[in-house]
Amino acid sequence: MYESLLFLHSWLRWVVLGASAFLTARWVWYWFRETAWSPADAHYARIFNFTFVFQLVFGVALYLGVSPYTRMAFAQGRAFMEDPILRYWALEHGPVMIVALGIFQVALARVRKRKTRKPYRALALGLGTALAIMLAASPWPGLIYGRKLFRWFYF
């Protein structure tokens, strides 16, 4: 179960990161061109939001249920704070990614409730900030807690 969830979570991150980069660039472009709000962009935002939340569901399942890192951390009490790998997986990665999702959710809520006259600006800034946070909190290879860029799964 752990390997399956980790595989899905690992590959879905590329969808989330790629879509974040694409949509941020698109919305920055439309913001500076002062393009009128498009229903297509509302649709893109909803699909991206669904994908991002789905990624979070996989992450929470790993965190609360099957990850050996979080199990070891929770079993050690406060002693896990001395181990940078356990601390990263138990205390840093998940909450920081939830903050990134929250920032995008706030921007999306502002656009949905028409609390902003410049929807592309709100979405570009919100998703751009979320993308920067996601990139900073990802377990890139070469870091002490790093993971492979592409996880392969053999059925």
mmCIF file with all atom_site columns, C-alpha atoms in Angstrom:
data_model
loop_
_atom_site.group_PDB
_atom_site.id
_atom_site.type_symbol
_atom_site.label_atom_id
_atom_site.label_alt_id
_atom_site.label_comp_id
_atom_site.label_asym_id
_atom_site.label_entity_id
_atom_site.label_seq_id
_atom_site.pdbx_PDB_ins_code
_atom_site.Cartn_x
_atom_site.Cartn_y
_atom_site.Cartn_z
_atom_site.occupancy
_atom_site.B_iso_or_equiv
_atom_site.pdbx_formal_charge
_atom_site.auth_seq_id
_atom_site.auth_comp_id
_atom_site.auth_asym_id
_atom_site.auth_atom_id
_atom_site.pdbx_PDB_model_num
ATOM 1   C CA . MET A 1 1   ? 0.000   0.000  0.000   1.00 0.00 ? 1   MET A CA 1
ATOM 2   C CA . TYR A 1 2   ? 2.807   2.420  0.910   1.00 0.00 ? 2   TYR A CA 1
ATOM 3   C CA . GLU A 1 3   ? 4.610   1.935  -2.406  1.00 0.00 ? 3   GLU A CA 1
ATOM 4   C CA . SER A 1 4   ? 1.400   2.419  -4.396  1.00 0.00 ? 4   SER A CA 1
ATOM 5   C CA . LEU A 1 5   ? 0.453   5.644  -2.624  1.00 0.00 ? 5   LEU A CA 1
ATOM 6   C CA . LEU A 1 6   ? 4.005   6.948  -2.826  1.00 0.00 ? 6   LEU A CA 1
ATOM 7   C CA . PHE A 1 7   ? 4.098   6.182  -6.561  1.00 0.00 ? 7   PHE A CA 1
ATOM 8   C CA . LEU A 1 8   ? 0.832   8.055  -7.193  1.00 0.00 ? 8   LEU A CA 1
ATOM 9   C CA . HIS A 1 9   ? 1.833   10.967 -4.970  1.00 0.00 ? 9   HIS A CA 1
ATOM 10  C CA . SER A 1 10  ? 5.229   11.180 -6.657  1.00 0.00 ? 10  SER A CA 1
ATOM 11  C CA . TRP A 1 11  ? 3.879   11.270 -10.214 1.00 0.00 ? 11  TRP A CA 1
ATOM 12  C CA . LEU A 1 12  ? 0.944   13.542 -9.442  1.00 0.00 ? 12  LEU A CA 1
ATOM 13  C CA . ARG A 1 13  ? 3.409   16.131 -8.132  1.00 0.00 ? 13  ARG A CA 1
ATOM 14  C CA . TRP A 1 14  ? 4.665   16.607 -11.704 1.00 0.00 ? 14  TRP A CA 1
ATOM 15  C CA . VAL A 1 15  ? 1.122   17.276 -12.877 1.00 0.00 ? 15  VAL A CA 1
ATOM 16  C CA . VAL A 1 16  ? 0.605   19.802 -10.069 1.00 0.00 ? 16  VAL A CA 1
ATOM 17  C CA . LEU A 1 17  ? 3.977   21.521 -10.574 1.00 0.00 ? 17  LEU A CA 1
ATOM 18  C CA . GLY A 1 18  ? 3.629   21.611 -14.380 1.00 0.00 ? 18  GLY A CA 1
ATOM 19  C CA . ALA A 1 19  ? 0.070   22.915 -14.240 1.00 0.00 ? 19  ALA A CA 1
ATOM 20  C CA . SER A 1 20  ? 1.117   25.495 -11.630 1.00 0.00 ? 20  SER A CA 1
ATOM 21  C CA . ALA A 1 21  ? 3.887   26.803 -13.851 1.00 0.00 ? 21  ALA A CA 1
ATOM 22  C CA . PHE A 1 22  ? 1.664   26.850 -16.951 1.00 0.00 ? 22  PHE A CA 1
ATOM 23  C CA . LEU A 1 23  ? -1.292  28.536 -15.252 1.00 0.00 ? 23  LEU A CA 1
ATOM 24  C CA . THR A 1 24  ? 0.874   31.073 -13.437 1.00 0.00 ? 24  THR A CA 1
ATOM 25  C CA . ALA A 1 25  ? 2.515   32.085 -16.723 1.00 0.00 ? 25  ALA A CA 1
ATOM 26  C CA . ARG A 1 26  ? -0.874  32.226 -18.487 1.00 0.00 ? 26  ARG A CA 1
ATOM 27  C CA . TRP A 1 27  ? -2.478  34.309 -15.768 1.00 0.00 ? 27  TRP A CA 1
ATOM 28  C CA . VAL A 1 28  ? 0.492   36.701 -15.522 1.00 0.00 ? 28  VAL A CA 1
ATOM 29  C CA . TRP A 1 29  ? 0.307   37.174 -19.299 1.00 0.00 ? 29  TRP A CA 1
ATOM 30  C CA . TYR A 1 30  ? -3.424  37.864 -19.185 1.00 0.00 ? 30  TYR A CA 1
ATOM 31  C CA . TRP A 1 31  ? -3.018  40.150 -16.155 1.00 0.00 ? 31  TRP A CA 1
ATOM 32  C CA . PHE A 1 32  ? -0.499  42.382 -17.934 1.00 0.00 ? 32  PHE A CA 1
ATOM 33  C CA . ARG A 1 33  ? -2.502  42.371 -21.177 1.00 0.00 ? 33  ARG A CA 1
ATOM 34  C CA . GLU A 1 34  ? -5.608  43.271 -19.147 1.00 0.00 ? 34  GLU A CA 1
ATOM 35  C CA . THR A 1 35  ? -7.575  40.484 -20.781 1.00 0.00 ? 35  THR A CA 1
ATOM 36  C CA . ALA A 1 36  ? -11.235 40.075 -19.861 1.00 0.00 ? 36  ALA A CA 1
ATOM 37  C CA . TRP A 1 37  ? -12.060 37.182 -17.526 1.00 0.00 ? 37  TRP A CA 1
ATOM 38  C CA . SER A 1 38  ? -12.721 33.977 -19.412 1.00 0.00 ? 38  SER A CA 1
ATOM 39  C CA . PRO A 1 39  ? -15.003 31.096 -18.355 1.00 0.00 ? 39  PRO A CA 1
ATOM 40  C CA . ALA A 1 40  ? -12.288 28.783 -19.683 1.00 0.00 ? 40  ALA A CA 1
ATOM 41  C CA . ASP A 1 41  ? -9.901  30.090 -17.039 1.00 0.00 ? 41  ASP A CA 1
ATOM 42  C CA . ALA A 1 42  ? -12.507 29.505 -14.352 1.00 0.00 ? 42  ALA A CA 1
ATOM 43  C CA . HIS A 1 43  ? -12.676 25.926 -15.620 1.00 0.00 ? 43  HIS A CA 1
ATOM 44  C CA . TYR A 1 44  ? -8.862  25.588 -15.587 1.00 0.00 ? 44  TYR A CA 1
ATOM 45  C CA . ALA A 1 45  ? -8.770  26.899 -12.029 1.00 0.00 ? 45  ALA A CA 1
ATOM 46  C CA . ARG A 1 46  ? -11.396 24.355 -10.910 1.00 0.00 ? 46  ARG A CA 1
ATOM 47  C CA . ILE A 1 47  ? -9.572  21.450 -12.557 1.00 0.00 ? 47  ILE A CA 1
ATOM 48  C CA . PHE A 1 48  ? -6.250  22.547 -11.095 1.00 0.00 ? 48  PHE A CA 1
ATOM 49  C CA . ASN A 1 49  ? -7.828  22.958 -7.661  1.00 0.00 ? 49  ASN A CA 1
ATOM 50  C CA . PHE A 1 50  ? -9.252  19.430 -7.863  1.00 0.00 ? 50  PHE A CA 1
ATOM 51  C CA . THR A 1 51  ? -5.840  18.038 -8.846  1.00 0.00 ? 51  THR A CA 1
ATOM 52  C CA . PHE A 1 52  ? -4.067  19.920 -6.071  1.00 0.00 ? 52  PHE A CA 1
ATOM 53  C CA . VAL A 1 53  ? -6.582  18.705 -3.466  1.00 0.00 ? 53  VAL A CA 1
ATOM 54  C CA . PHE A 1 54  ? -6.294  15.135 -4.800  1.00 0.00 ? 54  PHE A CA 1
ATOM 55  C CA . GLN A 1 55  ? -2.508  15.395 -4.357  1.00 0.00 ? 55  GLN A CA 1
ATOM 56  C CA . LEU A 1 56  ? -3.122  16.541 -0.789  1.00 0.00 ? 56  LEU A CA 1
ATOM 57  C CA . VAL A 1 57  ? -5.370  13.527 -0.139  1.00 0.00 ? 57  VAL A CA 1
ATOM 58  C CA . PHE A 1 58  ? -2.587  11.162 -1.206  1.00 0.00 ? 58  PHE A CA 1
ATOM 59  C CA . GLY A 1 59  ? -0.147  13.070 0.983   1.00 0.00 ? 59  GLY A CA 1
ATOM 60  C CA . VAL A 1 60  ? -2.422  12.954 4.028   1.00 0.00 ? 60  VAL A CA 1
ATOM 61  C CA . ALA A 1 61  ? -2.976  9.220  3.511   1.00 0.00 ? 61  ALA A CA 1
ATOM 62  C CA . LEU A 1 62  ? 0.786   8.746  3.468   1.00 0.00 ? 62  LEU A CA 1
ATOM 63  C CA . TYR A 1 63  ? 1.293   11.003 6.475   1.00 0.00 ? 63  TYR A CA 1
ATOM 64  C CA . LEU A 1 64  ? -1.410  9.601  8.723   1.00 0.00 ? 64  LEU A CA 1
ATOM 65  C CA . GLY A 1 65  ? -1.568  6.024  7.587   1.00 0.00 ? 65  GLY A CA 1
ATOM 66  C CA . VAL A 1 66  ? 1.280   4.257  5.919   1.00 0.00 ? 66  VAL A CA 1
ATOM 67  C CA . SER A 1 67  ? 4.525   6.243  5.859   1.00 0.00 ? 67  SER A CA 1
ATOM 68  C CA . PRO A 1 68  ? 7.290   4.599  7.885   1.00 0.00 ? 68  PRO A CA 1
ATOM 69  C CA . TYR A 1 69  ? 8.873   8.024  8.455   1.00 0.00 ? 69  TYR A CA 1
ATOM 70  C CA . THR A 1 70  ? 5.880   9.474  10.248  1.00 0.00 ? 70  THR A CA 1
ATOM 71  C CA . ARG A 1 71  ? 5.316   6.231  12.183  1.00 0.00 ? 71  ARG A CA 1
ATOM 72  C CA . MET A 1 72  ? 8.921   6.349  13.430  1.00 0.00 ? 72  MET A CA 1
ATOM 73  C CA . ALA A 1 73  ? 8.596   10.038 14.278  1.00 0.00 ? 73  ALA A CA 1
ATOM 74  C CA . PHE A 1 74  ? 5.358   9.582  16.212  1.00 0.00 ? 74  PHE A CA 1
ATOM 75  C CA . ALA A 1 75  ? 6.800   6.574  18.063  1.00 0.00 ? 75  ALA A CA 1
ATOM 76  C CA . GLN A 1 76  ? 9.798   8.585  19.270  1.00 0.00 ? 76  GLN A CA 1
ATOM 77  C CA . GLY A 1 77  ? 7.905   11.438 20.882  1.00 0.00 ? 77  GLY A CA 1
ATOM 78  C CA . ARG A 1 78  ? 9.952   14.639 20.757  1.00 0.00 ? 78  ARG A CA 1
ATOM 79  C CA . ALA A 1 79  ? 13.212  12.827 20.045  1.00 0.00 ? 79  ALA A CA 1
ATOM 80  C CA . PHE A 1 80  ? 12.477  12.859 16.295  1.00 0.00 ? 80  PHE A CA 1
ATOM 81  C CA . MET A 1 81  ? 13.313  16.561 16.255  1.00 0.00 ? 81  MET A CA 1
ATOM 82  C CA . GLU A 1 82  ? 17.023  15.630 16.432  1.00 0.00 ? 82  GLU A CA 1
ATOM 83  C CA . ASP A 1 83  ? 16.809  13.677 13.160  1.00 0.00 ? 83  ASP A CA 1
ATOM 84  C CA . PRO A 1 84  ? 16.552  16.098 10.183  1.00 0.00 ? 84  PRO A CA 1
ATOM 85  C CA . ILE A 1 85  ? 15.000  13.465 7.896   1.00 0.00 ? 85  ILE A CA 1
ATOM 86  C CA . LEU A 1 86  ? 12.245  12.501 10.328  1.00 0.00 ? 86  LEU A CA 1
ATOM 87  C CA . ARG A 1 87  ? 11.664  16.155 11.213  1.00 0.00 ? 87  ARG A CA 1
ATOM 88  C CA . TYR A 1 88  ? 11.275  17.072 7.540   1.00 0.00 ? 88  TYR A CA 1
ATOM 89  C CA . TRP A 1 89  ? 8.748   14.318 6.804   1.00 0.00 ? 89  TRP A CA 1
ATOM 90  C CA . ALA A 1 90  ? 6.826   14.615 10.064  1.00 0.00 ? 90  ALA A CA 1
ATOM 91  C CA . LEU A 1 91  ? 6.807   18.349 10.603  1.00 0.00 ? 91  LEU A CA 1
ATOM 92  C CA . GLU A 1 92  ? 7.884   20.369 7.587   1.00 0.00 ? 92  GLU A CA 1
ATOM 93  C CA . HIS A 1 93  ? 6.830   18.909 4.225   1.00 0.00 ? 93  HIS A CA 1
ATOM 94  C CA . GLY A 1 94  ? 3.119   18.325 4.843   1.00 0.00 ? 94  GLY A CA 1
ATOM 95  C CA . PRO A 1 95  ? 2.215   21.529 6.684   1.00 0.00 ? 95  PRO A CA 1
ATOM 96  C CA . VAL A 1 96  ? 4.134   23.706 4.220   1.00 0.00 ? 96  VAL A CA 1
ATOM 97  C CA . MET A 1 97  ? 2.327   22.092 1.275   1.00 0.00 ? 97  MET A CA 1
ATOM 98  C CA . ILE A 1 98  ? -0.998  22.661 3.032   1.00 0.00 ? 98  ILE A CA 1
ATOM 99  C CA . VAL A 1 99  ? -0.060  26.348 3.373   1.00 0.00 ? 99  VAL A CA 1
ATOM 100 C CA . ALA A 1 100 ? 0.663   26.447 -0.393  1.00 0.00 ? 100 ALA A CA 1
ATOM 101 C CA . LEU A 1 101 ? -2.756  24.966 -1.129  1.00 0.00 ? 101 LEU A CA 1
ATOM 102 C CA . GLY A 1 102 ? -4.356  27.431 1.290   1.00 0.00 ? 102 GLY A CA 1
ATOM 103 C CA . ILE A 1 103 ? -2.792  30.404 -0.469  1.00 0.00 ? 103 ILE A CA 1
ATOM 104 C CA . PHE A 1 104 ? -4.176  29.239 -3.806  1.00 0.00 ? 104 PHE A CA 1
ATOM 105 C CA . GLN A 1 105 ? -7.574  28.538 -2.200  1.00 0.00 ? 105 GLN A CA 1
ATOM 106 C CA . VAL A 1 106 ? -7.763  32.101 -0.849  1.00 0.00 ? 106 VAL A CA 1
ATOM 107 C CA . ALA A 1 107 ? -6.971  33.550 -4.287  1.00 0.00 ? 107 ALA A CA 1
ATOM 108 C CA . LEU A 1 108 ? -9.533  31.267 -5.914  1.00 0.00 ? 108 LEU A CA 1
ATOM 109 C CA . ALA A 1 109 ? -12.184 32.171 -3.331  1.00 0.00 ? 109 ALA A CA 1
ATOM 110 C CA . ARG A 1 110 ? -11.607 35.876 -3.959  1.00 0.00 ? 110 ARG A CA 1
ATOM 111 C CA . VAL A 1 111 ? -12.154 35.351 -7.678  1.00 0.00 ? 111 VAL A CA 1
ATOM 112 C CA . ARG A 1 112 ? -15.215 33.151 -7.186  1.00 0.00 ? 112 ARG A CA 1
ATOM 113 C CA . LYS A 1 113 ? -16.874 35.633 -4.833  1.00 0.00 ? 113 LYS A CA 1
ATOM 114 C CA . ARG A 1 114 ? -15.984 38.529 -7.126  1.00 0.00 ? 114 ARG A CA 1
ATOM 115 C CA . LYS A 1 115 ? -14.104 40.316 -4.372  1.00 0.00 ? 115 LYS A CA 1
ATOM 116 C CA . THR A 1 116 ? -11.499 41.379 -6.877  1.00 0.00 ? 116 THR A CA 1
ATOM 117 C CA . ARG A 1 117 ? -11.854 43.304 -10.114 1.00 0.00 ? 117 ARG A CA 1
ATOM 118 C CA . LYS A 1 118 ? -8.637  41.786 -11.452 1.00 0.00 ? 118 LYS A CA 1
ATOM 119 C CA . PRO A 1 119 ? -9.068  38.007 -11.283 1.00 0.00 ? 119 PRO A CA 1
ATOM 120 C CA . TYR A 1 120 ? -5.929  37.233 -13.282 1.00 0.00 ? 120 TYR A CA 1
ATOM 121 C CA . ARG A 1 121 ? -3.837  39.276 -10.880 1.00 0.00 ? 121 ARG A CA 1
ATOM 122 C CA . ALA A 1 122 ? -5.259  37.482 -7.842  1.00 0.00 ? 122 ALA A CA 1
ATOM 123 C CA . LEU A 1 123 ? -4.798  34.034 -9.366  1.00 0.00 ? 123 LEU A CA 1
ATOM 124 C CA . ALA A 1 124 ? -1.327  34.749 -10.749 1.00 0.00 ? 124 ALA A CA 1
ATOM 125 C CA . LEU A 1 125 ? -0.064  36.064 -7.419  1.00 0.00 ? 125 LEU A CA 1
ATOM 126 C CA . GLY A 1 126 ? -1.767  33.321 -5.413  1.00 0.00 ? 126 GLY A CA 1
ATOM 127 C CA . LEU A 1 127 ? -0.627  30.440 -7.586  1.00 0.00 ? 127 LEU A CA 1
ATOM 128 C CA . GLY A 1 128 ? 2.812   31.940 -8.153  1.00 0.00 ? 128 GLY A CA 1
ATOM 129 C CA . THR A 1 129 ? 3.334   32.177 -4.397  1.00 0.00 ? 129 THR A CA 1
ATOM 130 C CA . ALA A 1 130 ? 2.023   28.636 -3.923  1.00 0.00 ? 130 ALA A CA 1
ATOM 131 C CA . LEU A 1 131 ? 4.359   27.369 -6.663  1.00 0.00 ? 131 LEU A CA 1
ATOM 132 C CA . ALA A 1 132 ? 7.377   29.007 -5.023  1.00 0.00 ? 132 ALA A CA 1
ATOM 133 C CA . ILE A 1 133 ? 6.445   27.423 -1.680  1.00 0.00 ? 133 ILE A CA 1
ATOM 134 C CA . MET A 1 134 ? 5.931   24.003 -3.287  1.00 0.00 ? 134 MET A CA 1
ATOM 135 C CA . LEU A 1 135 ? 9.304   24.173 -5.016  1.00 0.00 ? 135 LEU A CA 1
ATOM 136 C CA . ALA A 1 136 ? 11.024  25.179 -1.783  1.00 0.00 ? 136 ALA A CA 1
ATOM 137 C CA . ALA A 1 137 ? 9.402   22.388 0.258   1.00 0.00 ? 137 ALA A CA 1
ATOM 138 C CA . SER A 1 138 ? 9.839   19.550 -2.248  1.00 0.00 ? 138 SER A CA 1
ATOM 139 C CA . PRO A 1 139 ? 12.270  16.719 -1.465  1.00 0.00 ? 139 PRO A CA 1
ATOM 140 C CA . TRP A 1 140 ? 14.673  17.339 -4.353  1.00 0.00 ? 140 TRP A CA 1
ATOM 141 C CA . PRO A 1 141 ? 17.565  14.919 -4.971  1.00 0.00 ? 141 PRO A CA 1
ATOM 142 C CA . GLY A 1 142 ? 20.779  16.020 -3.303  1.00 0.00 ? 142 GLY A CA 1
ATOM 143 C CA . LEU A 1 143 ? 19.066  17.213 -0.144  1.00 0.00 ? 143 LEU A CA 1
ATOM 144 C CA . ILE A 1 144 ? 19.481  15.149 3.012   1.00 0.00 ? 144 ILE A CA 1
ATOM 145 C CA . TYR A 1 145 ? 15.806  14.136 2.816   1.00 0.00 ? 145 TYR A CA 1
ATOM 146 C CA . GLY A 1 146 ? 15.753  14.100 -0.996  1.00 0.00 ? 146 GLY A CA 1
ATOM 147 C CA . ARG A 1 147 ? 13.957  11.602 -3.177  1.00 0.00 ? 147 ARG A CA 1
ATOM 148 C CA . LYS A 1 148 ? 14.327  10.495 -6.774  1.00 0.00 ? 148 LYS A CA 1
ATOM 149 C CA . LEU A 1 149 ? 12.832  12.751 -9.423  1.00 0.00 ? 149 LEU A CA 1
ATOM 150 C CA . PHE A 1 150 ? 10.888  9.854  -10.946 1.00 0.00 ? 150 PHE A CA 1
ATOM 151 C CA . ARG A 1 151 ? 9.699   6.891  -8.939  1.00 0.00 ? 151 ARG A CA 1
ATOM 152 C CA . TRP A 1 152 ? 9.170   3.697  -10.901 1.00 0.00 ? 152 TRP A CA 1
ATOM 153 C CA . PHE A 1 153 ? 6.615   1.145  -9.852  1.00 0.00 ? 153 PHE A CA 1
ATOM 154 C CA . TYR A 1 154 ? 6.519   -2.379 -11.133 1.00 0.00 ? 154 TYR A CA 1
ATOM 155 C CA . PHE A 1 155 ? 3.255   -4.256 -10.783 1.00 0.00 ? 155 PHE A CA 1
#
